[in-house]
Amino acid sequence: MPSESDTGSISSTSSRQLCDLDEYSLEHVFLFLSVADLDRCVLVCKKFQHIIQRFVFPKKCLRALVGGSPCGAALSLYAFTRRKRVKLDENWRYGRYEERSYFNHNVMYISRLAIDRDWLYITHRGRLQAHRRTKDRQMVATGSQWVMGVARDSDITSLVQMGDRFLMGRMNGQIVLYDPATTRSYSQTVTNDIIKAVDFNTDVYAVTTKNDSTYILNRSSLELEPLSMHSDGLLTESFVFPEAYETIKLNSNQLVGGKFHCSKKQALQLIDLFSCTMIQLNSPSMAVYDVLWMDEHCILSGNFDTTMRLIDTRTGGDEACWTDPYNASVYCLCYNGTYAVHCGMKYHHRANLYDIRVPNRCVQMYFPSKKHNHYSPVYSIAADCSQMFLVTDHNLRILNFDADWAATKDYAAM
């Protein structure tokens, strides 16, 4: 039989309530709650309100897959609160969004895409167009603010933005540098072959072609005058590598390239810009459609074999691998700087969301509404913390996740 003192101790313990816990324990409990539950807890007492607003939302925001990225927040038109960014992250995870399509064209054409905080940049045939991003439900102005080039110019096959400048490659083997601030452009013929991909970093420029070679060009640090159509020899060829790639990306001292086809499953290669030597990476893939640098040492690749791979150049091999649940190739990639990777897939205008902290699992898939009988790949993808931009062969689609009222389209468990 329990003694009288034991009975008093049991009754004292059983009478304790949640609010009697210390703030560290409460914070740990609250971290497991959804935003809707936290909103209700905030109304309970000032203690809960202080802990949730001061500690819980900031910590959940730091851990958030999409909404916690400073890079994504910098690209957004809105200055979202931490609570709102956590709510946006839930919408990304559970598939709550509003969808709109723009620039519909019946003839199949693959555009290229770039975004910054105020502008959407998109190519169409020989033109580069700038459309202002808006805070209304349309999300983007359909009328262009400025246009570089004309439709009859050679088609733009690749587009890269760095700061306030653009580098483009064309079907006729030309590259174009464009500065919207001065409205000046510079064109230079690099090859007679079709340019597949371009990239630049400070004064180093990389160009790869469909069948020919990969060119490394330099712009002299002394040639810092504004771009001019009449500038001769602004970019000088420093190295030609006798390999053609489907996609390339530069960092400060290396160029990663992915081949369109390699029967030996050695499609991913690294070129050291100082020694001009090729390094074969041990990432077994027959074809690489897109690559990007996560940091100075890590690469993400989107592959024909339905995988996205994380490669560390220090070990030379795969560190993680994600496979598409529906066996579709990965056509394009977008990395938000922290944990989220958005992938444009081969079929049905679909995009996948992956968490680099969780290998071998797709966090969410986004299927567009069935308004068109087309089954296009996603050729180009971009995202901030609340919107995702998808280029298909017949239009541009924008998914807005700042839409708490939207129906949930959760394909994560499929």
Coordinates of N, CA and C in Angstrom, one line a residue, residues 11-22 25-26 44-45 47-48:
S11 N -0.5 12.7 -6.6 CA -1.5 13.7 -6.9 C -0.9 15.1 -7.3
S12 N 0.2 15.4 -6.7 CA 0.9 16.7 -7.1 C 1.4 16.6 -8.5
T13 N 2.0 15.5 -8.9 CA 2.5 15.3 -10.2 C 1.3 15.3 -11.3
S14 N 0.3 14.6 -11.0 CA -0.8 14.5 -11.9 C -1.6 15.8 -12.1
S15 N -1.4 16.7 -11.2 CA -2.1 18.0 -11.3 C -1.4 19.0 -12.1
R16 N -0.2 18.7 -12.5 CA 0.6 19.6 -13.3 C 0.1 19.7 -14.7
Q17 N 0.2 20.9 -15.3 CA -0.3 21.2 -16.6 C 0.8 21.5 -17.6
L18 N 0.5 21.5 -18.9 CA 1.5 21.8 -19.9 C 2.2 23.1 -19.7
C19 N 1.5 24.1 -19.2 CA 2.1 25.4 -19.0 C 3.1 25.5 -17.9
D20 N 3.1 24.4 -17.0 CA 4.1 24.3 -15.9 C 5.5 23.9 -16.4
L21 N 5.6 23.4 -17.6 CA 6.9 23.0 -18.1 C 7.8 24.3 -18.3
D22 N 9.1 24.1 -18.2 CA 10.0 25.2 -18.5 C 10.0 25.5 -20.0
S25 N 11.6 23.0 -22.6 CA 10.8 21.8 -22.8 C 9.6 22.2 -23.7
L26 N 9.0 23.3 -23.5 CA 7.8 23.8 -24.3 C 8.3 24.1 -25.7
V44 N -3.3 30.9 -25.9 CA -3.5 30.3 -24.6 C -3.0 31.2 -23.5
C45 N -1.8 31.7 -23.6 CA -1.3 32.6 -22.6 C -0.1 33.3 -23.1
K47 N 2.9 33.4 -22.0 CA 4.1 32.5 -21.9 C 4.3 31.8 -23.2
F48 N 3.2 31.1 -23.7 CA 3.2 30.4 -24.9 C 3.5 31.3 -26.1

